[in-house]
Amino acid sequence: MHAFSAFAALATLAAATFTNAAPASSGRERLYARSLVTGHDIEARFEFWGRTDGTGTFVKVEVLKGLTVNKGDFHGPYGYHIHTNPVGKERDCAKALAHLDPLEVTESLICDPAFPEYCQEGDLSGKHGKFNGTTTGAIETFGYTDDYLRFFPEDLSILGRSIVIHASNKTRLACGDIISTLDGTATGSFKPTYKPSKFVKHYPTVAPTNPPQVVTPFVGTEFPSDDTLHNLPFPLANPAIPLSEALNVKLVRQTQTVWVNGSQTQVELPIEKKSSAKPPFHGFQDKTWTWVKDLAKSVKWYMEVLGFHGGEIDGTISSIARGTKAEMNVYLFQADEENPVRRAELVLMVEPELPEHQNEVGPGLALKAWWDQIKDTVKVTAPLERKPWGWYMFNIEDPDAFFQHGPDEEEQ
């Protein structure tokens, strides 16, 4: 067991609800990835929030600049997709290859948002709408839940991939890698490492050839008739399984009898099978994620008052730490409509059973000394003491009421 543990336990601050709010979930672990997409003076941020309980993946999107109605020879609406391969530090969008499409839907079958199970997994704009350019080139933050966007297994994972924004003529205008600490493509402060994904290790070397005829069998909310599906010029892909039905799946190839151009034939197609395998990695506990009203102000307070280090702000996130090896690490996020300000608790505690850990919360970090240093500069809600369950703790309150610090009853 480590010498100390520190975490923030989250609960909603207010009863207000938000249209695009990240979904509430009983899943303890959050899976997180992000991407900064640039090119042709476009700059956009994408964030992906997954769970380990079958909740759909929440996607948060913000276009900071560059996506005007017309961009010289290029026009909107602008599609955007997850592509199979990373583009690297050079952001060579051609290296992204094709859309993430493990079930081989192909780009020749037009995605209908009413039937996302028959869309390419990576076709985000097909399932959720394209970007319409604006006069300023910026698009305010919005978000949505995608029930078919997966962090695992490898074949279907969004990790180690890239995002590409296209003009209406499919020209690739901007791109960027999807990075995460889950697979080693991001550092602890969510900077790109530009190292290969430790999870997704198998990539295509060429893009697949799409059938020449484009079809739109799914139109509106009614499922297509048998006559429509039987006369498609290529086999209809197997539908994806939503996360709510299977947290994990296995992708296999299976010979099936299908209809093509009014006749039955046998082909081999990929299909998802439900899997009981546990998630292949651990995400962040809710307790290490804190949404704050003013990110810069909160980071400053942690550093100047509590003696944390780090604190570099990257967009909407900052990683702060304390200890010679950052043993105490907290992630702070700027709150917004998708992730409102939340009340949180930070437990500062030590393991008393080991003599060498008495009053320590990490190498060279004495809890008693820390308490003596800050107790007269903060509002104390509970002084340093040994709790009945055997841990030393103290509680303090944030002066700006972003959140409170104190013991988490669930851990008691």
GROMACS .gro file of C-alpha atoms in nm:
model
  412
    1MET     CA    1   0.000   0.000   0.000
    2HIS     CA    2   0.126   0.350  -0.076
    3ALA     CA    3   0.220   0.579   0.208
    4PHE     CA    4  -0.070   0.812   0.135
    5SER     CA    5  -0.378   0.854  -0.069
    6ALA     CA    6  -0.536   1.175  -0.195
    7PHE     CA    7  -0.849   1.215  -0.395
    8ALA     CA    8  -1.153   1.433  -0.463
    9ALA     CA    9  -1.497   1.273  -0.426
   10LEU     CA   10  -1.748   1.444  -0.652
   11ALA     CA   11  -2.114   1.520  -0.604
   12THR     CA   12  -2.338   1.762  -0.791
   13LEU     CA   13  -2.330   2.110  -0.641
   14ALA     CA   14  -2.676   2.218  -0.754
   15ALA     CA   15  -2.994   2.048  -0.865
   16ALA     CA   16  -2.996   2.230  -1.199
   17THR     CA   17  -2.974   2.017  -1.510
   18PHE     CA   18  -2.813   2.098  -1.843
   19THR     CA   19  -2.919   1.994  -2.190
   20ASN     CA   20  -2.574   1.869  -2.285
   21ALA     CA   21  -2.463   1.764  -1.939
   22ALA     CA   22  -2.225   1.471  -1.916
   23PRO     CA   23  -2.441   1.175  -1.811
   24ALA     CA   24  -2.460   1.078  -1.448
   25SER     CA   25  -2.335   0.729  -1.383
   26SER     CA   26  -2.263   0.488  -1.103
   27GLY     CA   27  -1.943   0.381  -1.278
   28ARG     CA   28  -1.650   0.471  -1.056
   29GLU     CA   29  -1.394   0.508  -1.332
   30ARG     CA   30  -1.373   0.769  -1.603
   31LEU     CA   31  -1.190   0.705  -1.927
   32TYR     CA   32  -1.060   1.022  -2.085
   33ALA     CA   33  -0.903   1.118  -2.417
   34ARG     CA   34  -0.867   1.444  -2.604
   35SER     CA   35  -0.754   1.589  -2.934
   36LEU     CA   36  -0.639   1.927  -3.056
   37VAL     CA   37  -0.720   1.954  -3.427
   38THR     CA   38  -0.541   2.217  -3.634
   39GLY     CA   39  -0.477   2.311  -3.996
   40HIS     CA   40  -0.581   2.582  -4.245
   41ASP     CA   41  -0.602   2.826  -3.951
   42ILE     CA   42  -0.862   2.596  -3.788
   43GLU     CA   43  -0.827   2.510  -3.421
   44ALA     CA   44  -1.074   2.278  -3.251
   45ARG     CA   45  -1.077   2.076  -2.930
   46PHE     CA   46  -1.242   1.739  -2.877
   47GLU     CA   47  -1.277   1.560  -2.545
   48PHE     CA   48  -1.402   1.205  -2.491
   49TRP     CA   49  -1.538   1.090  -2.156
   50GLY     CA   50  -1.604   0.720  -2.113
   51ARG     CA   51  -1.722   0.504  -1.826
   52THR     CA   52  -1.671   0.147  -1.718
   53ASP     CA   53  -2.039   0.083  -1.647
   54GLY     CA   54  -2.183   0.082  -2.000
   55THR     CA   55  -2.274   0.450  -2.014
   56GLY     CA   56  -2.229   0.600  -2.360
   57THR     CA   57  -1.918   0.803  -2.440
   58PHE     CA   58  -1.969   1.176  -2.394
   59VAL     CA   59  -1.807   1.392  -2.663
   60LYS     CA   60  -1.733   1.758  -2.598
   61VAL     CA   61  -1.650   1.979  -2.897
   62GLU     CA   62  -1.529   2.337  -2.924
   63VAL     CA   63  -1.408   2.518  -3.236
   64LEU     CA   64  -1.184   2.803  -3.129
   65LYS     CA   65  -1.122   2.961  -3.469
   66GLY     CA   66  -1.096   2.919  -3.843
   67LEU     CA   67  -1.420   2.744  -3.939
   68THR     CA   68  -1.583   3.019  -4.141
   69VAL     CA   69  -1.874   2.966  -4.380
   70ASN     CA   70  -1.631   2.969  -4.672
   71LYS     CA   71  -1.256   2.915  -4.651
   72GLY     CA   72  -1.129   3.034  -4.987
   73ASP     CA   73  -1.185   2.744  -5.223
   74PHE     CA   74  -1.333   2.531  -4.945
   75HIS     CA   75  -1.687   2.539  -4.818
   76GLY     CA   76  -1.906   2.385  -4.548
   77PRO     CA   77  -2.088   2.210  -4.405
   78TYR     CA   78  -1.776   2.051  -4.260
   79GLY     CA   79  -1.765   1.683  -4.172
   80TYR     CA   80  -1.544   1.548  -3.898
   81HIS     CA   81  -1.449   1.190  -3.826
   82ILE     CA   82  -1.226   0.965  -3.619
   83HIS     CA   83  -0.973   0.806  -3.853
   84THR     CA   84  -0.788   0.481  -3.800
   85ASN     CA   85  -0.428   0.604  -3.786
   86PRO     CA   86  -0.247   0.881  -3.597
   87VAL     CA   87  -0.109   1.178  -3.789
   88GLY     CA   88   0.187   1.249  -3.562
   89LYS     CA   89   0.360   1.571  -3.469
   90GLU     CA   90   0.373   1.678  -3.833
   91ARG     CA   91  -0.009   1.657  -3.857
   92ASP     CA   92   0.004   1.499  -4.202
   93CYS     CA   93  -0.369   1.442  -4.248
   94ALA     CA   94  -0.309   1.194  -4.530
   95LYS     CA   95  -0.154   0.956  -4.275
   96ALA     CA   96  -0.489   0.926  -4.097
   97LEU     CA   97  -0.609   0.692  -4.374
   98ALA     CA   98  -0.983   0.607  -4.358
   99HIS     CA   99  -1.261   0.647  -4.103
  100LEU     CA  100  -1.264   0.415  -3.801
  101ASP     CA  101  -1.497   0.148  -3.937
  102PRO     CA  102  -1.440  -0.190  -3.769
  103LEU     CA  103  -1.772  -0.332  -3.898
  104GLU     CA  104  -1.695  -0.233  -4.258
  105VAL     CA  105  -2.001  -0.018  -4.308
  106THR     CA  106  -1.799   0.176  -4.572
  107GLU     CA  107  -1.833   0.540  -4.668
  108SER     CA  108  -2.069   0.435  -4.950
  109LEU     CA  109  -2.356   0.382  -4.706
  110ILE     CA  110  -2.476   0.724  -4.590
  111CYS     CA  111  -2.514   0.742  -4.213
  112ASP     CA  112  -2.859   0.828  -4.074
  113PRO     CA  113  -2.858   0.959  -3.712
  114ALA     CA  114  -3.179   0.764  -3.645
  115PHE     CA  115  -2.988   0.437  -3.695
  116PRO     CA  116  -2.637   0.496  -3.555
  117GLU     CA  117  -2.579   0.122  -3.518
  118TYR     CA  118  -2.546   0.110  -3.899
  119CYS     CA  119  -2.301   0.401  -3.916
  120GLN     CA  120  -1.924   0.390  -3.917
  121GLU     CA  121  -1.803   0.415  -3.559
  122GLY     CA  122  -1.580   0.711  -3.645
  123ASP     CA  123  -1.842   0.903  -3.844
  124LEU     CA  124  -1.912   1.158  -3.572
  125SER     CA  125  -2.063   1.421  -3.801
  126GLY     CA  126  -2.281   1.161  -3.971
  127LYS     CA  127  -2.429   1.057  -3.638
  128HIS     CA  128  -2.439   1.398  -3.471
  129GLY     CA  129  -2.436   1.663  -3.743
  130LYS     CA  130  -2.174   1.849  -3.946
  131PHE     CA  131  -2.022   2.183  -3.857
  132ASN     CA  132  -2.185   2.483  -4.016
  133GLY     CA  133  -1.927   2.756  -4.056
  134THR     CA  134  -1.973   3.086  -3.875
  135THR     CA  135  -1.882   3.445  -3.958
  136THR     CA  136  -1.625   3.448  -3.676
  137GLY     CA  137  -1.495   3.098  -3.744
  138ALA     CA  138  -1.564   2.990  -3.385
  139ILE     CA  139  -1.833   2.751  -3.263
  140GLU     CA  140  -1.941   2.751  -2.901
  141THR     CA  141  -1.887   2.439  -2.694
  142PHE     CA  142  -2.143   2.165  -2.737
  143GLY     CA  143  -2.160   1.798  -2.656
  144TYR     CA  144  -2.344   1.474  -2.710
  145THR     CA  145  -2.343   1.111  -2.601
  146ASP     CA  146  -2.245   0.841  -2.849
  147ASP     CA  147  -2.359   0.494  -2.743
  148TYR     CA  148  -2.134   0.320  -2.996
  149LEU     CA  149  -1.804   0.497  -2.939
  150ARG     CA  150  -1.569   0.265  -2.749
  151PHE     CA  151  -1.239   0.292  -2.564
  152PHE     CA  152  -1.198  -0.086  -2.588
  153PRO     CA  153  -1.143  -0.347  -2.726
  154GLU     CA  154  -0.846  -0.263  -2.948
  155ASP     CA  155  -1.025  -0.314  -3.282
  156LEU     CA  156  -1.294  -0.064  -3.189
  157SER     CA  157  -1.092   0.170  -2.968
  158ILE     CA  158  -1.076   0.544  -3.030
  159LEU     CA  159  -0.736   0.549  -2.857
  160GLY     CA  160  -0.431   0.598  -3.075
  161ARG     CA  161  -0.643   0.734  -3.361
  162SER     CA  162  -0.686   1.083  -3.504
  163ILE     CA  163  -0.962   1.329  -3.592
  164VAL     CA  164  -0.992   1.496  -3.932
  165ILE     CA  165  -1.211   1.791  -4.030
  166HIS     CA  166  -1.316   1.790  -4.396
  167ALA     CA  167  -1.452   2.051  -4.636
  168SER     CA  168  -1.775   1.968  -4.821
  169ASN     CA  169  -1.567   1.825  -5.109
  170LYS     CA  170  -1.392   1.594  -4.855
  171THR     CA  171  -1.063   1.785  -4.863
  172ARG     CA  172  -0.881   1.729  -4.535
  173LEU     CA  173  -0.843   2.070  -4.373
  174ALA     CA  174  -0.733   1.998  -4.016
  175CYS     CA  175  -0.633   1.701  -3.806
  176GLY     CA  176  -0.483   1.593  -3.475
  177ASP     CA  177  -0.413   1.280  -3.274
  178ILE     CA  178  -0.640   1.150  -3.000
  179ILE     CA  179  -0.421   1.131  -2.691
  180SER     CA  180  -0.473   0.977  -2.349
  181THR     CA  181  -0.281   0.870  -2.041
  182LEU     CA  182  -0.458   0.535  -2.078
  183ASP     CA  183  -0.234   0.429  -2.365
  184GLY     CA  184   0.074   0.643  -2.309
  185THR     CA  185   0.003   0.893  -2.585
  186ALA     CA  186  -0.036   1.173  -2.328
  187THR     CA  187   0.170   1.277  -2.028
  188GLY     CA  188   0.018   1.322  -1.683
  189SER     CA  189  -0.054   1.685  -1.773
  190PHE     CA  190  -0.215   1.572  -2.102
  191LYS     CA  191   0.061   1.683  -2.334
  192PRO     CA  192   0.119   1.458  -2.637
  193THR     CA  193   0.409   1.216  -2.602
  194TYR     CA  194   0.415   1.139  -2.975
  195LYS     CA  195   0.482   0.779  -2.881
  196PRO     CA  196   0.293   0.483  -3.027
  197SER     CA  197  -0.021   0.379  -2.844
  198LYS     CA  198   0.043   0.104  -2.591
  199PHE     CA  199  -0.310  -0.026  -2.644
  200VAL     CA  200  -0.384   0.002  -3.015
  201LYS     CA  201  -0.093  -0.169  -3.186
  202HIS     CA  202  -0.240  -0.291  -3.513
  203TYR     CA  203  -0.309  -0.036  -3.784
  204PRO     CA  204  -0.406  -0.066  -4.150
  205THR     CA  205  -0.134   0.023  -4.398
  206VAL     CA  206  -0.372   0.127  -4.676
  207ALA     CA  207  -0.723   0.266  -4.679
  208PRO     CA  208  -0.998   0.024  -4.791
  209THR     CA  209  -1.168   0.071  -5.127
  210ASN     CA  210  -1.526   0.190  -5.096
  211PRO     CA  211  -1.800   0.047  -5.322
  212PRO     CA  212  -1.850   0.281  -5.619
  213GLN     CA  213  -2.223   0.327  -5.567
  214VAL     CA  214  -2.336   0.546  -5.277
  215VAL     CA  215  -2.664   0.441  -5.114
  216THR     CA  216  -2.901   0.588  -4.854
  217PRO     CA  217  -3.118   0.299  -4.734
  218PHE     CA  218  -3.184   0.460  -4.396
  219VAL     CA  219  -3.407   0.764  -4.429
  220GLY     CA  220  -3.615   0.898  -4.142
  221THR     CA  221  -3.716   0.694  -3.841
  222GLU     CA  222  -3.863   0.385  -4.008
  223PHE     CA  223  -3.640   0.086  -4.070
  224PRO     CA  224  -3.592   0.015  -4.444
  225SER     CA  225  -3.809  -0.247  -4.609
  226ASP     CA  226  -3.673  -0.588  -4.700
  227ASP     CA  227  -3.702  -0.494  -5.065
  228THR     CA  228  -3.473  -0.195  -5.011
  229LEU     CA  229  -3.214  -0.393  -4.816
  230HIS     CA  230  -3.221  -0.694  -5.050
  231ASN     CA  231  -3.136  -0.476  -5.348
  232LEU     CA  232  -2.836  -0.296  -5.206
  233PRO     CA  233  -2.531  -0.317  -5.436
  234PHE     CA  234  -2.310  -0.441  -5.153
  235PRO     CA  235  -2.373  -0.632  -4.826
  236LEU     CA  236  -2.528  -0.443  -4.537
  237ALA     CA  237  -2.288  -0.443  -4.243
  238ASN     CA  238  -2.383  -0.602  -3.913
  239PRO     CA  239  -2.520  -0.352  -3.660
  240ALA     CA  240  -2.300  -0.234  -3.374
  241ILE     CA  241  -2.391  -0.329  -3.017
  242PRO     CA  242  -2.449  -0.027  -2.789
  243LEU     CA  243  -2.243   0.014  -2.475
  244SER     CA  244  -2.560  -0.019  -2.267
  245GLU     CA  245  -2.599  -0.377  -2.388
  246ALA     CA  246  -2.234  -0.479  -2.371
  247LEU     CA  247  -1.953  -0.293  -2.198
  248ASN     CA  248  -1.706  -0.506  -2.387
  249VAL     CA  249  -1.730  -0.687  -2.719
  250LYS     CA  250  -1.515  -0.908  -2.935
  251LEU     CA  251  -1.485  -0.845  -3.307
  252VAL     CA  252  -1.485  -1.164  -3.514
  253ARG     CA  253  -1.526  -1.245  -3.882
  254GLN     CA  254  -1.813  -1.471  -3.973
  255THR     CA  255  -1.944  -1.619  -4.298
  256GLN     CA  256  -2.302  -1.508  -4.349
  257THR     CA  257  -2.575  -1.533  -4.609
  258VAL     CA  258  -2.662  -1.182  -4.729
  259TRP     CA  259  -2.860  -1.009  -5.002
  260VAL     CA  260  -2.682  -0.820  -5.281
  261ASN     CA  261  -2.862  -0.684  -5.590
  262GLY     CA  262  -3.168  -0.899  -5.523
  263SER     CA  263  -2.981  -1.228  -5.483
  264GLN     CA  264  -2.849  -1.418  -5.184
  265THR     CA  265  -2.479  -1.486  -5.152
  266GLN     CA  266  -2.231  -1.583  -4.884
  267VAL     CA  267  -1.968  -1.337  -4.765
  268GLU     CA  268  -1.742  -1.301  -4.466
  269LEU     CA  269  -1.826  -0.999  -4.251
  270PRO     CA  270  -1.706  -0.864  -3.916
  271ILE     CA  271  -1.955  -0.890  -3.633
  272GLU     CA  272  -1.949  -0.787  -3.269
  273LYS     CA  273  -2.003  -1.052  -3.002
  274LYS     CA  274  -2.076  -0.965  -2.641
  275SER     CA  275  -1.778  -1.029  -2.415
  276SER     CA  276  -1.756  -1.075  -2.040
  277ALA     CA  277  -1.391  -0.965  -2.039
  278LYS     CA  278  -1.314  -0.688  -1.793
  279PRO     CA  279  -1.191  -0.349  -1.914
  280PRO     CA  280  -0.826  -0.376  -2.018
  281PHE     CA  281  -0.716  -0.075  -1.818
  282HIS     CA  282  -0.816   0.140  -1.522
  283GLY     CA  283  -0.940   0.492  -1.575
  284PHE     CA  284  -0.945   0.779  -1.332
  285GLN     CA  285  -1.160   0.751  -1.026
  286ASP     CA  286  -1.421   1.025  -0.999
  287LYS     CA  287  -1.237   1.119  -0.685
  288THR     CA  288  -0.935   1.254  -0.877
  289TRP     CA  289  -1.140   1.482  -1.106
  290THR     CA  290  -1.262   1.820  -0.991
  291TRP     CA  291  -1.456   2.078  -1.192
  292VAL     CA  292  -1.401   2.433  -1.066
  293LYS     CA  293  -1.561   2.770  -1.136
  294ASP     CA  294  -1.235   2.954  -1.207
  295LEU     CA  295  -0.954   2.722  -1.311
  296ALA     CA  296  -0.675   2.980  -1.296
  297LYS     CA  297  -0.782   3.104  -0.954
  298SER     CA  298  -0.814   2.754  -0.813
  299VAL     CA  299  -0.472   2.648  -0.947
  300LYS     CA  300  -0.316   2.959  -0.793
  301TRP     CA  301  -0.472   2.880  -0.453
  302TYR     CA  302  -0.346   2.522  -0.458
  303MET     CA  303   0.005   2.633  -0.543
  304GLU     CA  304   0.041   2.942  -0.323
  305VAL     CA  305  -0.153   2.826  -0.018
  306LEU     CA  306  -0.117   2.446  -0.018
  307GLY     CA  307   0.225   2.423  -0.181
  308PHE     CA  308   0.133   2.215  -0.485
  309HIS     CA  309   0.349   2.236  -0.797
  310GLY     CA  310   0.283   2.203  -1.168
  311GLY     CA  311  -0.029   2.400  -1.244
  312GLU     CA  312   0.022   2.452  -1.615
  313ILE     CA  313  -0.318   2.516  -1.773
  314ASP     CA  314  -0.380   2.341  -2.103
  315GLY     CA  315  -0.712   2.456  -2.237
  316THR     CA  316  -0.962   2.336  -1.978
  317ILE     CA  317  -0.740   2.117  -1.761
  318SER     CA  318  -0.457   2.149  -1.512
  319SER     CA  319  -0.263   1.878  -1.331
  320ILE     CA  320  -0.128   1.978  -0.990
  321ALA     CA  321   0.083   1.765  -0.761
  322ARG     CA  322   0.265   1.752  -0.431
  323GLY     CA  323   0.551   1.528  -0.325
  324THR     CA  324   0.892   1.454  -0.470
  325LYS     CA  325   0.740   1.208  -0.716
  326ALA     CA  326   0.399   1.374  -0.747
  327GLU     CA  327   0.252   1.114  -0.511
  328MET     CA  328  -0.043   1.344  -0.447
  329ASN     CA  329  -0.195   1.432  -0.783
  330VAL     CA  330  -0.523   1.611  -0.856
  331TYR     CA  331  -0.675   1.707  -1.192
  332LEU     CA  332  -0.869   2.033  -1.207
  333PHE     CA  333  -1.108   2.110  -1.493
  334GLN     CA  334  -1.274   2.434  -1.592
  335ALA     CA  335  -1.646   2.388  -1.537
  336ASP     CA  336  -1.894   2.459  -1.814
  337GLU     CA  337  -2.248   2.366  -1.909
  338GLU     CA  338  -2.146   2.011  -1.998
  339ASN     CA  339  -1.954   1.964  -1.673
  340PRO     CA  340  -2.097   2.203  -1.411
  341VAL     CA  341  -1.919   2.312  -1.096
  342ARG     CA  342  -1.930   2.025  -0.854
  343ARG     CA  343  -1.873   1.992  -0.488
  344ALA     CA  344  -1.571   1.782  -0.405
  345GLU     CA  345  -1.382   1.646  -0.109
  346LEU     CA  346  -1.010   1.593  -0.086
  347VAL     CA  347  -0.887   1.343   0.172
  348LEU     CA  348  -0.533   1.391   0.300
  349MET     CA  349  -0.433   1.086   0.496
  350VAL     CA  350  -0.143   0.860   0.597
  351GLU     CA  351  -0.104   0.491   0.668
  352PRO     CA  352  -0.026   0.457   1.041
  353GLU     CA  353   0.055   0.086   1.051
  354LEU     CA  354   0.403   0.126   0.902
  355PRO     CA  355   0.645   0.311   1.136
  356GLU     CA  356   0.835   0.467   0.845
  357HIS     CA  357   0.507   0.617   0.723
  358GLN     CA  358   0.405   0.780   1.048
  359ASN     CA  359   0.271   1.128   0.968
  360GLU     CA  360   0.394   1.106   0.610
  361VAL     CA  361   0.201   1.147   0.289
  362GLY     CA  362   0.487   1.075   0.056
  363PRO     CA  363   0.869   1.079   0.049
  364GLY     CA  364   0.993   1.375   0.253
  365LEU     CA  365   0.643   1.513   0.298
  366ALA     CA  366   0.545   1.524   0.667
  367LEU     CA  367   0.173   1.568   0.723
  368LYS     CA  368   0.231   1.725   1.064
  369ALA     CA  369   0.475   1.978   0.922
  370TRP     CA  370   0.236   2.057   0.639
  371TRP     CA  371  -0.048   2.102   0.885
  372ASP     CA  372   0.160   2.340   1.098
  373GLN     CA  373   0.252   2.537   0.788
  374ILE     CA  374  -0.099   2.599   0.654
  375LYS     CA  375  -0.336   2.577   0.955
  376ASP     CA  376  -0.321   2.951   1.027
  377THR     CA  377  -0.372   3.053   0.665
  378VAL     CA  378  -0.680   2.843   0.582
  379LYS     CA  379  -1.023   2.788   0.729
  380VAL     CA  380  -0.999   2.468   0.932
  381THR     CA  381  -1.313   2.255   0.954
  382ALA     CA  382  -1.146   1.963   1.134
  383PRO     CA  383  -0.795   1.965   1.287
  384LEU     CA  384  -0.531   1.701   1.234
  385GLU     CA  385  -0.621   1.383   1.422
  386ARG     CA  386  -0.620   1.007   1.394
  387LYS     CA  387  -0.962   0.882   1.287
  388PRO     CA  388  -1.131   0.570   1.434
  389TRP     CA  389  -1.063   0.380   1.113
  390GLY     CA  390  -0.689   0.431   1.162
  391TRP     CA  391  -0.586   0.718   0.937
  392TYR     CA  392  -0.451   1.064   1.015
  393MET     CA  393  -0.657   1.339   0.848
  394PHE     CA  394  -0.731   1.707   0.852
  395ASN     CA  395  -1.003   1.905   0.674
  396ILE     CA  396  -0.989   2.256   0.532
  397GLU     CA  397  -1.225   2.470   0.328
  398ASP     CA  398  -1.153   2.647   0.003
  399PRO     CA  399  -1.189   3.022   0.068
  400ASP     CA  400  -1.359   3.076  -0.268
  401ALA     CA  401  -1.603   2.790  -0.206
  402PHE     CA  402  -1.506   2.611  -0.526
  403PHE     CA  403  -1.519   2.294  -0.321
  404GLN     CA  404  -1.455   2.168   0.028
  405HIS     CA  405  -1.190   1.934   0.157
  406GLY     CA  406  -1.276   1.660   0.401
  407PRO     CA  407  -1.312   1.287   0.461
  408ASP     CA  408  -1.516   1.078   0.222
  409GLU     CA  409  -1.766   0.878   0.426
  410GLU     CA  410  -1.773   0.609   0.160
  411GLU     CA  411  -1.407   0.532   0.225
  412GLN     CA  412  -1.457   0.518   0.600
   0.00000   0.00000   0.00000
